[in-house]
PDB file of N, CA and C in Angstrom:
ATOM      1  N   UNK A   1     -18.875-246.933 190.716  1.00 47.00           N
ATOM      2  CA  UNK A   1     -18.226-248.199 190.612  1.00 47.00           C
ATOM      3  C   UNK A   1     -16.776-248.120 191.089  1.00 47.00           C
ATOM      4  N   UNK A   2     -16.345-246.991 190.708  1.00 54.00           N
ATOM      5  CA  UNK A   2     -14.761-246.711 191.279  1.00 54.00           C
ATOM      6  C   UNK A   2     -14.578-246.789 192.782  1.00 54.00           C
ATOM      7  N   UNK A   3     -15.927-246.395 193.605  1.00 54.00           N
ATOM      8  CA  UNK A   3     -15.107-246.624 194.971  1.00 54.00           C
ATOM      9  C   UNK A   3     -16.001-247.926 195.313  1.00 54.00           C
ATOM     10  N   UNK A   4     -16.381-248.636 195.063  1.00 54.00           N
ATOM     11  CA  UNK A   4     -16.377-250.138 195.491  1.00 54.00           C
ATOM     12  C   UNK A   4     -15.615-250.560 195.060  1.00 54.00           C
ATOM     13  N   UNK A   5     -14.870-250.180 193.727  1.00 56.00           N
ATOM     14  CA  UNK A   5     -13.568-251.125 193.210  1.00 56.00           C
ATOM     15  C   UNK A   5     -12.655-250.739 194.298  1.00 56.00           C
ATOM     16  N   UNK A   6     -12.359-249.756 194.831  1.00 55.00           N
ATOM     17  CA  UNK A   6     -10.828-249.155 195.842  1.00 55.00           C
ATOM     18  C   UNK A   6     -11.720-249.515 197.094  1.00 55.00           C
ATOM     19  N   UNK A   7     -12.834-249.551 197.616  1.00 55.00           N
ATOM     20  CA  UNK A   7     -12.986-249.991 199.136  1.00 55.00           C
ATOM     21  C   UNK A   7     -13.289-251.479 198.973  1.00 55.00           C
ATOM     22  N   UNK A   8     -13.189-252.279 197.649  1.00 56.00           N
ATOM     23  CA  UNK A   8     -13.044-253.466 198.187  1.00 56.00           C
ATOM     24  C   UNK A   8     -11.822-254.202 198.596  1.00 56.00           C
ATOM     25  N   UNK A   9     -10.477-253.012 197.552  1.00 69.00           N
ATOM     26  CA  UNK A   9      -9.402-253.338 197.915  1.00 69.00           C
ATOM     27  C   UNK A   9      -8.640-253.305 198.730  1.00 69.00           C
ATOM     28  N   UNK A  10      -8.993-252.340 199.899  1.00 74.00           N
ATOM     29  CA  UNK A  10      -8.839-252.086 201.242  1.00 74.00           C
ATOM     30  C   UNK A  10      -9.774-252.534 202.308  1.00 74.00           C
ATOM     31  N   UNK A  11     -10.883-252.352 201.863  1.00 82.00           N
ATOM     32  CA  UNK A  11     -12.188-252.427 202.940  1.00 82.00           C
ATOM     33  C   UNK A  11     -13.053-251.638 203.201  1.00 82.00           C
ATOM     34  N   UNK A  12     -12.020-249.898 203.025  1.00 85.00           N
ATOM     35  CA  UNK A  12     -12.443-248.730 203.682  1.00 85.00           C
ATOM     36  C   UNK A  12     -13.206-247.705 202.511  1.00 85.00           C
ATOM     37  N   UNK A  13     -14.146-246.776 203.316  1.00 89.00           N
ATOM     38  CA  UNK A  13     -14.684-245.951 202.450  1.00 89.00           C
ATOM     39  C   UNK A  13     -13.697-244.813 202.084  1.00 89.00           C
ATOM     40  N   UNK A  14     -13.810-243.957 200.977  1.00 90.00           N
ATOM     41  CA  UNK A  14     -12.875-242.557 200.918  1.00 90.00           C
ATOM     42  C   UNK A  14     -12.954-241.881 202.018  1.00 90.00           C
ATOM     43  N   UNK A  15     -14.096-242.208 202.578  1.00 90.00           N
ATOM     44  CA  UNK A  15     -14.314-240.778 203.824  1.00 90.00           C
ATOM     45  C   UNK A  15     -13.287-241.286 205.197  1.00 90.00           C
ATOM     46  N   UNK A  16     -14.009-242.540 205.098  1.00 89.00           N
ATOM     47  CA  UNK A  16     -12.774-243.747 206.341  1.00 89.00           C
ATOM     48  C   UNK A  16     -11.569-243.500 206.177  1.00 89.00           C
ATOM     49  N   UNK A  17     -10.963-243.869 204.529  1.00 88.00           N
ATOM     50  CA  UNK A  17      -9.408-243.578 204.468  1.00 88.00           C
ATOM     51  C   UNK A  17      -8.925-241.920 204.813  1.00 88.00           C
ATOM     52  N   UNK A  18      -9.705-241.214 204.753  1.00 89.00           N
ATOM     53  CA  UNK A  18      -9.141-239.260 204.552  1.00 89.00           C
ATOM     54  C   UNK A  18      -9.414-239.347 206.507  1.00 89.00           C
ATOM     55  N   UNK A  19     -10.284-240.220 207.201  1.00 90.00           N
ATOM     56  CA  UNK A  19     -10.399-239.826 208.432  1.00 90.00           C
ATOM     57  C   UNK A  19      -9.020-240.240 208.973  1.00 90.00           C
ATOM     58  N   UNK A  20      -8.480-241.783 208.434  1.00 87.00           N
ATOM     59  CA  UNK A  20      -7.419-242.399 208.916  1.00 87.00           C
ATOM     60  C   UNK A  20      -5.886-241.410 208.971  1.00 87.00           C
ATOM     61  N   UNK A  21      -5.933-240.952 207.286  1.00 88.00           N
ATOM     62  CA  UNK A  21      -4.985-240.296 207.239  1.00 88.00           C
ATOM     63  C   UNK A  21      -4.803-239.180 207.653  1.00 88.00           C
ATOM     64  N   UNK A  22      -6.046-238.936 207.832  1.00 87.00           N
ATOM     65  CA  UNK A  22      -5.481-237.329 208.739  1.00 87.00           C
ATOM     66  C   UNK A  22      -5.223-237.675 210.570  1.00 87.00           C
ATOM     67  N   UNK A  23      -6.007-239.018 211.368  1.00 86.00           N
ATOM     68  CA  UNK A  23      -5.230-239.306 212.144  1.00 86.00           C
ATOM     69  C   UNK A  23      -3.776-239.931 212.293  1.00 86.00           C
ATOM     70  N   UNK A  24      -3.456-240.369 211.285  1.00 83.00           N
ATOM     71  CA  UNK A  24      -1.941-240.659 211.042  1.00 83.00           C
ATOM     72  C   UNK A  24      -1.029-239.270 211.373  1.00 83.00           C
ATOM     73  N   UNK A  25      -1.261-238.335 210.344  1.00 82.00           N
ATOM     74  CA  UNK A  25      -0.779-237.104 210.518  1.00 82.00           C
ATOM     75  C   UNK A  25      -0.591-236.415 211.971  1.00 82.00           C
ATOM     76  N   UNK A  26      -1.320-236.787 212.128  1.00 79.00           N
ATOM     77  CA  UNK A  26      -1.557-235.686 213.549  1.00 79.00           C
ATOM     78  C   UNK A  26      -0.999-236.724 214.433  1.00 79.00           C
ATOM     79  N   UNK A  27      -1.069-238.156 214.525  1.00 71.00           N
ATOM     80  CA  UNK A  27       0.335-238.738 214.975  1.00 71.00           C
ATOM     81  C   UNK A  27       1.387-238.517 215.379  1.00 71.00           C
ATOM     82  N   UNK A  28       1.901-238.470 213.802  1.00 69.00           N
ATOM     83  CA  UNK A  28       2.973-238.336 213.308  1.00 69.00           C
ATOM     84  C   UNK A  28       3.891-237.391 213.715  1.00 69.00           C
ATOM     85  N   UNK A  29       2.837-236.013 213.930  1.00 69.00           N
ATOM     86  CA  UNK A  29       3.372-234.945 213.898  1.00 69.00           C
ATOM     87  C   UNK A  29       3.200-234.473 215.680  1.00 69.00           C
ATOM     88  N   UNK A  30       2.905-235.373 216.568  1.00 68.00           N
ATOM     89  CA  UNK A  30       2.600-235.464 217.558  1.00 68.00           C
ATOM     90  C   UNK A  30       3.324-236.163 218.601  1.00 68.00           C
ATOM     91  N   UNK A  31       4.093-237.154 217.863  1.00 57.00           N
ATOM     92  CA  UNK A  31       5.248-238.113 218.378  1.00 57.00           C
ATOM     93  C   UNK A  31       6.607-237.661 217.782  1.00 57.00           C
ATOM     94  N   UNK A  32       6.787-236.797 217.017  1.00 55.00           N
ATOM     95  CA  UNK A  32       8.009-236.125 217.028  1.00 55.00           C
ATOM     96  C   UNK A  32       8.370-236.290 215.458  1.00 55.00           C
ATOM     97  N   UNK A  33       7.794-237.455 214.896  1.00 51.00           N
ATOM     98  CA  UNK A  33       8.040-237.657 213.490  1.00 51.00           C
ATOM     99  C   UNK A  33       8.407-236.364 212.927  1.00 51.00           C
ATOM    100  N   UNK A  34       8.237-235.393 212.935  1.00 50.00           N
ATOM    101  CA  UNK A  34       8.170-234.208 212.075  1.00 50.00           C
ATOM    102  C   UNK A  34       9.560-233.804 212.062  1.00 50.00           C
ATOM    103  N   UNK A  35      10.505-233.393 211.510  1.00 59.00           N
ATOM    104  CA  UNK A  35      11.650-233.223 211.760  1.00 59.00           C
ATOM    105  C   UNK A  35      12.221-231.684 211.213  1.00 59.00           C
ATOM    106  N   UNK A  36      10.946-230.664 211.419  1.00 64.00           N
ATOM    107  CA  UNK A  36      11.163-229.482 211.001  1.00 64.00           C
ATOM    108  C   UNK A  36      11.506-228.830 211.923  1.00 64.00           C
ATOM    109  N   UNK A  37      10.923-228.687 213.312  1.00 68.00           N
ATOM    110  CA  UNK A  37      11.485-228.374 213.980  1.00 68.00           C
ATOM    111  C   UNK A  37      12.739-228.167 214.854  1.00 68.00           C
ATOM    112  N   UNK A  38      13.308-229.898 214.594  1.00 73.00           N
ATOM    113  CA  UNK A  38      14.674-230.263 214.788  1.00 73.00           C
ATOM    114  C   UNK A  38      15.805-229.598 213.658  1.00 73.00           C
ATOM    115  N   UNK A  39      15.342-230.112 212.777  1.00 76.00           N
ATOM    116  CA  UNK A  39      16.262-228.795 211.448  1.00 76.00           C
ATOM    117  C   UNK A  39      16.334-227.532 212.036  1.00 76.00           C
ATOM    118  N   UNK A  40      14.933-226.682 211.957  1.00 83.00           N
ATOM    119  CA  UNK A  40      15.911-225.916 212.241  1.00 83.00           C
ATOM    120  C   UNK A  40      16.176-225.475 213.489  1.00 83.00           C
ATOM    121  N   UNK A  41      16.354-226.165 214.727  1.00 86.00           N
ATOM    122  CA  UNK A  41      17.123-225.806 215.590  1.00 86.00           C
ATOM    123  C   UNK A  41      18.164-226.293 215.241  1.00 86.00           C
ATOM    124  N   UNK A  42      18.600-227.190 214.924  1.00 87.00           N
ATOM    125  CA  UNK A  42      19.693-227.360 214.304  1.00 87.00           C
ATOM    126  C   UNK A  42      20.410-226.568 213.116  1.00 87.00           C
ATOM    127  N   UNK A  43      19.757-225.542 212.535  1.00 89.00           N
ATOM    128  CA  UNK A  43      20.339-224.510 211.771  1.00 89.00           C
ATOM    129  C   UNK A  43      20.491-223.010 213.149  1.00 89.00           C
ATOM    130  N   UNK A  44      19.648-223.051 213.579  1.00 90.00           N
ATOM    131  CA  UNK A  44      20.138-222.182 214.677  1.00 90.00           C
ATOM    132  C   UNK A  44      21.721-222.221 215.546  1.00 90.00           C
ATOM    133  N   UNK A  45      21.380-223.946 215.631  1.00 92.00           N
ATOM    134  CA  UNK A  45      22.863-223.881 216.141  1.00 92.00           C
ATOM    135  C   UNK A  45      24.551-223.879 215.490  1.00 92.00           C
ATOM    136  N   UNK A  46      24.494-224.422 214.433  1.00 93.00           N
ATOM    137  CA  UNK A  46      25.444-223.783 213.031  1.00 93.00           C
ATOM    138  C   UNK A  46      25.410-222.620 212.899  1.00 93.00           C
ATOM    139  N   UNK A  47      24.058-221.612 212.744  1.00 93.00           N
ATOM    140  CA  UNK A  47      24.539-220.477 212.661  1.00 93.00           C
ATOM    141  C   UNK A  47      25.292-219.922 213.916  1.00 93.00           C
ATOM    142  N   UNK A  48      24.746-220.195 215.067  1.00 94.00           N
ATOM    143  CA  UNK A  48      25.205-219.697 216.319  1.00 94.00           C
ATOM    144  C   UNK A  48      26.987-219.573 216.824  1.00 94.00           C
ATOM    145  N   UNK A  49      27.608-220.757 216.019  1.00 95.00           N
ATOM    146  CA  UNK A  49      28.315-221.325 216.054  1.00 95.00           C
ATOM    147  C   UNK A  49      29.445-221.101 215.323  1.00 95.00           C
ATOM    148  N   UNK A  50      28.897-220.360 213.947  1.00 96.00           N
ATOM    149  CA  UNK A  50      29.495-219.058 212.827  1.00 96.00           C
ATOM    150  C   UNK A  50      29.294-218.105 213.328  1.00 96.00           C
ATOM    151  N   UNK A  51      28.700-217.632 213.895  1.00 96.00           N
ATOM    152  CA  UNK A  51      28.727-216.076 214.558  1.00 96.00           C
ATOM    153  C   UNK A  51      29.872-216.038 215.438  1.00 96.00           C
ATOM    154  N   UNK A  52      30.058-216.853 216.543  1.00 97.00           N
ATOM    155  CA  UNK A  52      30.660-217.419 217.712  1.00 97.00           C
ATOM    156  C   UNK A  52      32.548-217.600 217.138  1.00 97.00           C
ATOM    157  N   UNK A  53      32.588-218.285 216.127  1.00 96.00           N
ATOM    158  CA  UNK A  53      33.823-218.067 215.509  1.00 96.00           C
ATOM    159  C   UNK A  53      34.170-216.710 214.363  1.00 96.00           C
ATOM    160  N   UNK A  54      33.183-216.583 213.989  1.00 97.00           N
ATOM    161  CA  UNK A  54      33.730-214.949 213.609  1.00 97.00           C
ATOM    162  C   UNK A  54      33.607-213.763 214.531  1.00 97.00           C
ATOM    163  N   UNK A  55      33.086-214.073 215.410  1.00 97.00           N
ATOM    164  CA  UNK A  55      33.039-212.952 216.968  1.00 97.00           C
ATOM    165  C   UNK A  55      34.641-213.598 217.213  1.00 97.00           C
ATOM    166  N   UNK A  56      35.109-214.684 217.894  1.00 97.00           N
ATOM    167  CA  UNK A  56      36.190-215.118 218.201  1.00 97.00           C
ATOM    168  C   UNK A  56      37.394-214.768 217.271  1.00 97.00           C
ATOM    169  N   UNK A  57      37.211-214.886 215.841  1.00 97.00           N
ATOM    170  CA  UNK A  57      38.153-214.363 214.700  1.00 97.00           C
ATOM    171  C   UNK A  57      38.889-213.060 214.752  1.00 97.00           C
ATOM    172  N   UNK A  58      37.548-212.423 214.868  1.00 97.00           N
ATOM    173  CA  UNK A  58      37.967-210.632 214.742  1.00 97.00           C
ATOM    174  C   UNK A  58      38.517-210.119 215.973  1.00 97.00           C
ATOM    175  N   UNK A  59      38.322-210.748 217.231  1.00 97.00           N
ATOM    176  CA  UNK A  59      39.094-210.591 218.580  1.00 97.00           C
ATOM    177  C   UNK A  59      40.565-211.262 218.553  1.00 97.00           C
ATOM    178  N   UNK A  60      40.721-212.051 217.540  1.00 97.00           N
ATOM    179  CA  UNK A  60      41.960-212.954 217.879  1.00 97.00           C
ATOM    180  C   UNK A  60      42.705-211.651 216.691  1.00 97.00           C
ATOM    181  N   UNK A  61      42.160-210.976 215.670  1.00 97.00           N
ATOM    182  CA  UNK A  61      42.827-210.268 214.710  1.00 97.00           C
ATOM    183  C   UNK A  61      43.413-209.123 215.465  1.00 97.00           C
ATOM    184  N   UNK A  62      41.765-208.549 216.343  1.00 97.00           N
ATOM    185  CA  UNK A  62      42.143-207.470 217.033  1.00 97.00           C
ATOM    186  C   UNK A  62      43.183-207.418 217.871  1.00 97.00           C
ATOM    187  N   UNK A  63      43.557-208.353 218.571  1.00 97.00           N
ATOM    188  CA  UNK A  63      44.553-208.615 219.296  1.00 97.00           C
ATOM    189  C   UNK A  63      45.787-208.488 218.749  1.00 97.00           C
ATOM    190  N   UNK A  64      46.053-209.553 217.653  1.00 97.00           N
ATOM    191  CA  UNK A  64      47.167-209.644 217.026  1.00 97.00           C
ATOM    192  C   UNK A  64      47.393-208.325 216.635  1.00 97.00           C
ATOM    193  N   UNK A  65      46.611-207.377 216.211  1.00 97.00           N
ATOM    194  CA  UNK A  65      46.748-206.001 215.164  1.00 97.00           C
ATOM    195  C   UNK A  65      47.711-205.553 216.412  1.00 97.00           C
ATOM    196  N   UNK A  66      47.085-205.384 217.887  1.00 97.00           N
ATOM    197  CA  UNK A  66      47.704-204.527 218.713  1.00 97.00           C
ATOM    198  C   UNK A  66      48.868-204.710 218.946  1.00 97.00           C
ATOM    199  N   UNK A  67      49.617-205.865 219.220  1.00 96.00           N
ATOM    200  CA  UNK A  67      50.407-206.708 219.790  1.00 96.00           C
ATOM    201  C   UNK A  67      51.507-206.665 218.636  1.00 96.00           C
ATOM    202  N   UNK A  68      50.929-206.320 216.896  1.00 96.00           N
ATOM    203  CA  UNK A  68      52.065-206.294 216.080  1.00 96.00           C
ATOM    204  C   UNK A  68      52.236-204.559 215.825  1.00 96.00           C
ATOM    205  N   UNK A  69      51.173-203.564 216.720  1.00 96.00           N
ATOM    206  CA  UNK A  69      51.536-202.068 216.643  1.00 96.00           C
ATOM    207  C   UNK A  69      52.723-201.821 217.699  1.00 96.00           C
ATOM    208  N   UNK A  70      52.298-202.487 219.070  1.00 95.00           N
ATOM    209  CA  UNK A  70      53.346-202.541 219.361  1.00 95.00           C
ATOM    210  C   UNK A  70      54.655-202.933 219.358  1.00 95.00           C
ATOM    211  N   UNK A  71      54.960-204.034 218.742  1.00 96.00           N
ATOM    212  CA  UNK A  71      56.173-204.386 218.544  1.00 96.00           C
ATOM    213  C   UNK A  71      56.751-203.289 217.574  1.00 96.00           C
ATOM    214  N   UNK A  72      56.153-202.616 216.746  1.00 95.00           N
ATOM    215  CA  UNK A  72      56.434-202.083 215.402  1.00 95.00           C
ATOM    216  C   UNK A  72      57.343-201.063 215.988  1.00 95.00           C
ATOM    217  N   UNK A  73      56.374-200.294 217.282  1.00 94.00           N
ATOM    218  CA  UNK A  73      56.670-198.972 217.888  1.00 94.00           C
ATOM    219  C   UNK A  73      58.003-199.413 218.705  1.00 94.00           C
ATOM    220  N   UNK A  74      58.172-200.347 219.605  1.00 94.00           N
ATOM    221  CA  UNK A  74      59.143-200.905 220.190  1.00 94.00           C
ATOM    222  C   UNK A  74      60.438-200.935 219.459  1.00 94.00           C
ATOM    223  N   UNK A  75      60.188-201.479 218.032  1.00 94.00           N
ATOM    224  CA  UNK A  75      61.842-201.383 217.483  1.00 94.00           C
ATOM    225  C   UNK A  75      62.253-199.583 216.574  1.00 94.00           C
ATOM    226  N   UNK A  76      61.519-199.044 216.681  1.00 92.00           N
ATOM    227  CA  UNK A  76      61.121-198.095 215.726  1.00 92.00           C
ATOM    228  C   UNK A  76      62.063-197.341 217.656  1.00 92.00           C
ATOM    229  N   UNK A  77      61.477-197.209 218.630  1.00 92.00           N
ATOM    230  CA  UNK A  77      62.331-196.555 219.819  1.00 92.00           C
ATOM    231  C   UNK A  77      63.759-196.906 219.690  1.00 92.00           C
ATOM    232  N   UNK A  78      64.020-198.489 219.401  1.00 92.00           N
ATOM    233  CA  UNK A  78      64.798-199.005 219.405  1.00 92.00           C
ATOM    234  C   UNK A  78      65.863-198.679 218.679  1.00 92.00           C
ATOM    235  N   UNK A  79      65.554-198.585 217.646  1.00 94.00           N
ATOM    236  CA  UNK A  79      66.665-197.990 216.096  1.00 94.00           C
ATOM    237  C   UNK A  79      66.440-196.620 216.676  1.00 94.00           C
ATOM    238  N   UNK A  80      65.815-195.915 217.059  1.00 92.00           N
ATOM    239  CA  UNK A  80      66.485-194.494 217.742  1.00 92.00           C
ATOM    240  C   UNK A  80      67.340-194.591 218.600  1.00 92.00           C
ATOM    241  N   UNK A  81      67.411-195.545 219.393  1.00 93.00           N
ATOM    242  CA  UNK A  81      68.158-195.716 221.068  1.00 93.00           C
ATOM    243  C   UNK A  81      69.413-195.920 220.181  1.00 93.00           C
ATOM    244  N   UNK A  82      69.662-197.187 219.177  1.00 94.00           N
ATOM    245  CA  UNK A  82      70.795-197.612 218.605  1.00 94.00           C
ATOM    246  C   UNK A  82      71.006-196.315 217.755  1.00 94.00           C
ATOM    247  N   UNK A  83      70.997-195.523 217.113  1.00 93.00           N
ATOM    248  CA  UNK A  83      71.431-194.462 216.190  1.00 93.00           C
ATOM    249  C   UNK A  83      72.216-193.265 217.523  1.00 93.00           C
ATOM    250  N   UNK A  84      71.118-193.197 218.662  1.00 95.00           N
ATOM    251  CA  UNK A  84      72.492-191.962 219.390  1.00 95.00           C
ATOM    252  C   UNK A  84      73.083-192.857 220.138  1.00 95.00           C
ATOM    253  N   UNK A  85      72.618-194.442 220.471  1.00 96.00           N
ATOM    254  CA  UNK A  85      74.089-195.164 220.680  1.00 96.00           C
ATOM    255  C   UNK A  85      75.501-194.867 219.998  1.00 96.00           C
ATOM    256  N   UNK A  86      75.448-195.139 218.657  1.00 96.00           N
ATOM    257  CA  UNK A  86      76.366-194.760 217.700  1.00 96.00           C
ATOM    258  C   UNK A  86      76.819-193.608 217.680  1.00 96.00           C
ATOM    259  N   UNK A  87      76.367-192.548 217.933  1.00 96.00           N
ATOM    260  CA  UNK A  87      76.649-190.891 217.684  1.00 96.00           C
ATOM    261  C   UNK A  87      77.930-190.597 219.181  1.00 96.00           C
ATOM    262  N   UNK A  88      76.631-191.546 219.878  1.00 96.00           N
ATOM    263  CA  UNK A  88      77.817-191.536 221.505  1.00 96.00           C
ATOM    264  C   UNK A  88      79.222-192.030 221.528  1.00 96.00           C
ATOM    265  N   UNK A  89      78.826-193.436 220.250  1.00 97.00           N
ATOM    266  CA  UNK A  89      79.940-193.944 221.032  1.00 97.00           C
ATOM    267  C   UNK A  89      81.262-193.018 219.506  1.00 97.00           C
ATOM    268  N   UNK A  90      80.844-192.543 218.755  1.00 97.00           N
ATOM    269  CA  UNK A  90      81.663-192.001 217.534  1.00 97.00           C
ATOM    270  C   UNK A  90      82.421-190.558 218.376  1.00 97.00           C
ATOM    271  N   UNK A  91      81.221-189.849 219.412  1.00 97.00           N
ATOM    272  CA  UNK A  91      82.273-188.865 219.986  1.00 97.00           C
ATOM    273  C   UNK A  91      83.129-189.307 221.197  1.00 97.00           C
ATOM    274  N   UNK A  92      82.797-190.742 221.879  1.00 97.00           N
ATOM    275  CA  UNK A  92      83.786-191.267 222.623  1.00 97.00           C
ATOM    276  C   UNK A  92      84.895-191.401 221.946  1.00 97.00           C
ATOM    277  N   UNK A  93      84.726-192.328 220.710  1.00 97.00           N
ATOM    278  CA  UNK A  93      85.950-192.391 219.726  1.00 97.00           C
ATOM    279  C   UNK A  93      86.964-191.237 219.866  1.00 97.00           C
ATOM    280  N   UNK A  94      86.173-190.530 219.147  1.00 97.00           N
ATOM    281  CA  UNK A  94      86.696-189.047 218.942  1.00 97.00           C
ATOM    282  C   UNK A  94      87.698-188.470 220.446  1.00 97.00           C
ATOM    283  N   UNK A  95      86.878-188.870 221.168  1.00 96.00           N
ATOM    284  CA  UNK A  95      87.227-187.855 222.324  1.00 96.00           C
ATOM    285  C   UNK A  95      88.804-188.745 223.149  1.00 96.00           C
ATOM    286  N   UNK A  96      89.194-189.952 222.935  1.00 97.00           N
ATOM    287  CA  UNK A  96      89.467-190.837 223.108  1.00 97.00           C
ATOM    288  C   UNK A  96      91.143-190.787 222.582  1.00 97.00           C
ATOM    289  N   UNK A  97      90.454-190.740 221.157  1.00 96.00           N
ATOM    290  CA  UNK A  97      91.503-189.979 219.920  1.00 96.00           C
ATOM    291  C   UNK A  97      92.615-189.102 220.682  1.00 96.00           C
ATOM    292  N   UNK A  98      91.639-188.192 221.129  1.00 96.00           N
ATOM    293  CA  UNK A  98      92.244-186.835 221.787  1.00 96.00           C
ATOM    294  C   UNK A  98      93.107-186.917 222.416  1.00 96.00           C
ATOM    295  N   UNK A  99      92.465-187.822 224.017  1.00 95.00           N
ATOM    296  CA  UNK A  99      93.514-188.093 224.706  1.00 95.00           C
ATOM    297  C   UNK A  99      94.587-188.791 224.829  1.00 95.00           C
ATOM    298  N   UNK A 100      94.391-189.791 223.618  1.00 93.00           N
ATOM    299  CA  UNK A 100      95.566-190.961 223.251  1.00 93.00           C
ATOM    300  C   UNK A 100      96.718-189.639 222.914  1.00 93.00           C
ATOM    301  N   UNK A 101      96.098-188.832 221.841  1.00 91.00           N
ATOM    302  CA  UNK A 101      97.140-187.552 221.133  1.00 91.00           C
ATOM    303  C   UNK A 101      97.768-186.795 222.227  1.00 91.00           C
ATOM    304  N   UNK A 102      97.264-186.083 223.185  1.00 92.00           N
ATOM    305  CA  UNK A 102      97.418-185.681 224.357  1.00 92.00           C
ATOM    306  C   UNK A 102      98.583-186.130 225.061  1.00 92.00           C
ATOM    307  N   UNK A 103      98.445-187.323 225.508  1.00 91.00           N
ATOM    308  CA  UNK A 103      99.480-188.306 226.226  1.00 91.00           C
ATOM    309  C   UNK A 103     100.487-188.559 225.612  1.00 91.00           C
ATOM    310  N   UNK A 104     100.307-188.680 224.340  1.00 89.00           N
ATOM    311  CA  UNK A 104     101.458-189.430 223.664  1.00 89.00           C
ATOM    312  C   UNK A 104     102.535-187.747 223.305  1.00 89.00           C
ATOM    313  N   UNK A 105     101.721-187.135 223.183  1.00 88.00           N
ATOM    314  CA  UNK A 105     102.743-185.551 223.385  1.00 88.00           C
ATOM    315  C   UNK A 105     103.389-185.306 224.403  1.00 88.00           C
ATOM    316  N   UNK A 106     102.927-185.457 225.789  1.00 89.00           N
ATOM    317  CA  UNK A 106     102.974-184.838 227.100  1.00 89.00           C
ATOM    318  C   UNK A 106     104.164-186.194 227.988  1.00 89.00           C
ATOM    319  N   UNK A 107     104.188-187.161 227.361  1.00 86.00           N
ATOM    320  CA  UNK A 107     104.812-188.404 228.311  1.00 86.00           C
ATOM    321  C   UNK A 107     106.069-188.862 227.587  1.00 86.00           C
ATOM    322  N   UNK A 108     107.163-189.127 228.395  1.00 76.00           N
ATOM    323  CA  UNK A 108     108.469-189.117 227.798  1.00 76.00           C
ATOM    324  C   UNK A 108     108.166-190.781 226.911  1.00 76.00           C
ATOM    325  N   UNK A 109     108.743-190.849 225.785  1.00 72.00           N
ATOM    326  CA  UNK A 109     109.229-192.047 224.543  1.00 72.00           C
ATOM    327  C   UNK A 109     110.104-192.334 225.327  1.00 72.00           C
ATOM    328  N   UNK A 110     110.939-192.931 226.567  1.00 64.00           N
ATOM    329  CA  UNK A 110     111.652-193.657 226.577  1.00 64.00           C
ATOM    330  C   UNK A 110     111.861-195.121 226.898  1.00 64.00           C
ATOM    331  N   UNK A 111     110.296-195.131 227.575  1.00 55.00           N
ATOM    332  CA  UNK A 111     110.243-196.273 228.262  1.00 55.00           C
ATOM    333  C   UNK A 111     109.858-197.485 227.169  1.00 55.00           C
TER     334      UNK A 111
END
């Protein structure tokens, strides 16, 4: 009695409706409806895309790392160059000293 009550309410037999719906399906899934495939290419490409900026990240670090070894080494020559700057110019002083002392012994005070 149950399926004359439901195929009178449609028309269709159970076997009619399970044939329908499984051609629906295969439709469905035939015209693109399905949207699993699109997900996950679309998770392919997010991930692709995180890889792509942390590949890009660690090159932009690597870079920077080098670029701040060298500067490091650059002033590190530098404060050496400036320290026997200083040493040079303390025995110019010195030496300078000398000859001011020198002259001022050797040359007549009258002028």
């Amino acid at each position: 009695m149950a399926d004359t009550t439901e195929s009178a309410r449609h028309g269709f037999t159970p076997e009619q409706m399970d044939w329908i719906e499984k051609r629906l399906e295969a439709h469905a899934n035939r015209s693109g409806n399905d949207r699993s495939g699109e997900l996950s290419m679309f998770k392919w490409a997010i991930g692709g895309l995180f890889v792509l900026g942390l590949a890009t990240a660690g090159y932009l670090a690597t870079e920077i790392q080098s670029v701040e070894t060298g500067i490091r080494a650059e002033i590190a020559v530098n404060r050496e160059g400036i320290a026997e700057n200083r040493a040079a110019i303390a025995d110019l002083a010195k030496g300078l000293a000398r000859i001011e002392a020198i002259l001022e012994e050797r040359l007549p005070r009258d002028r």
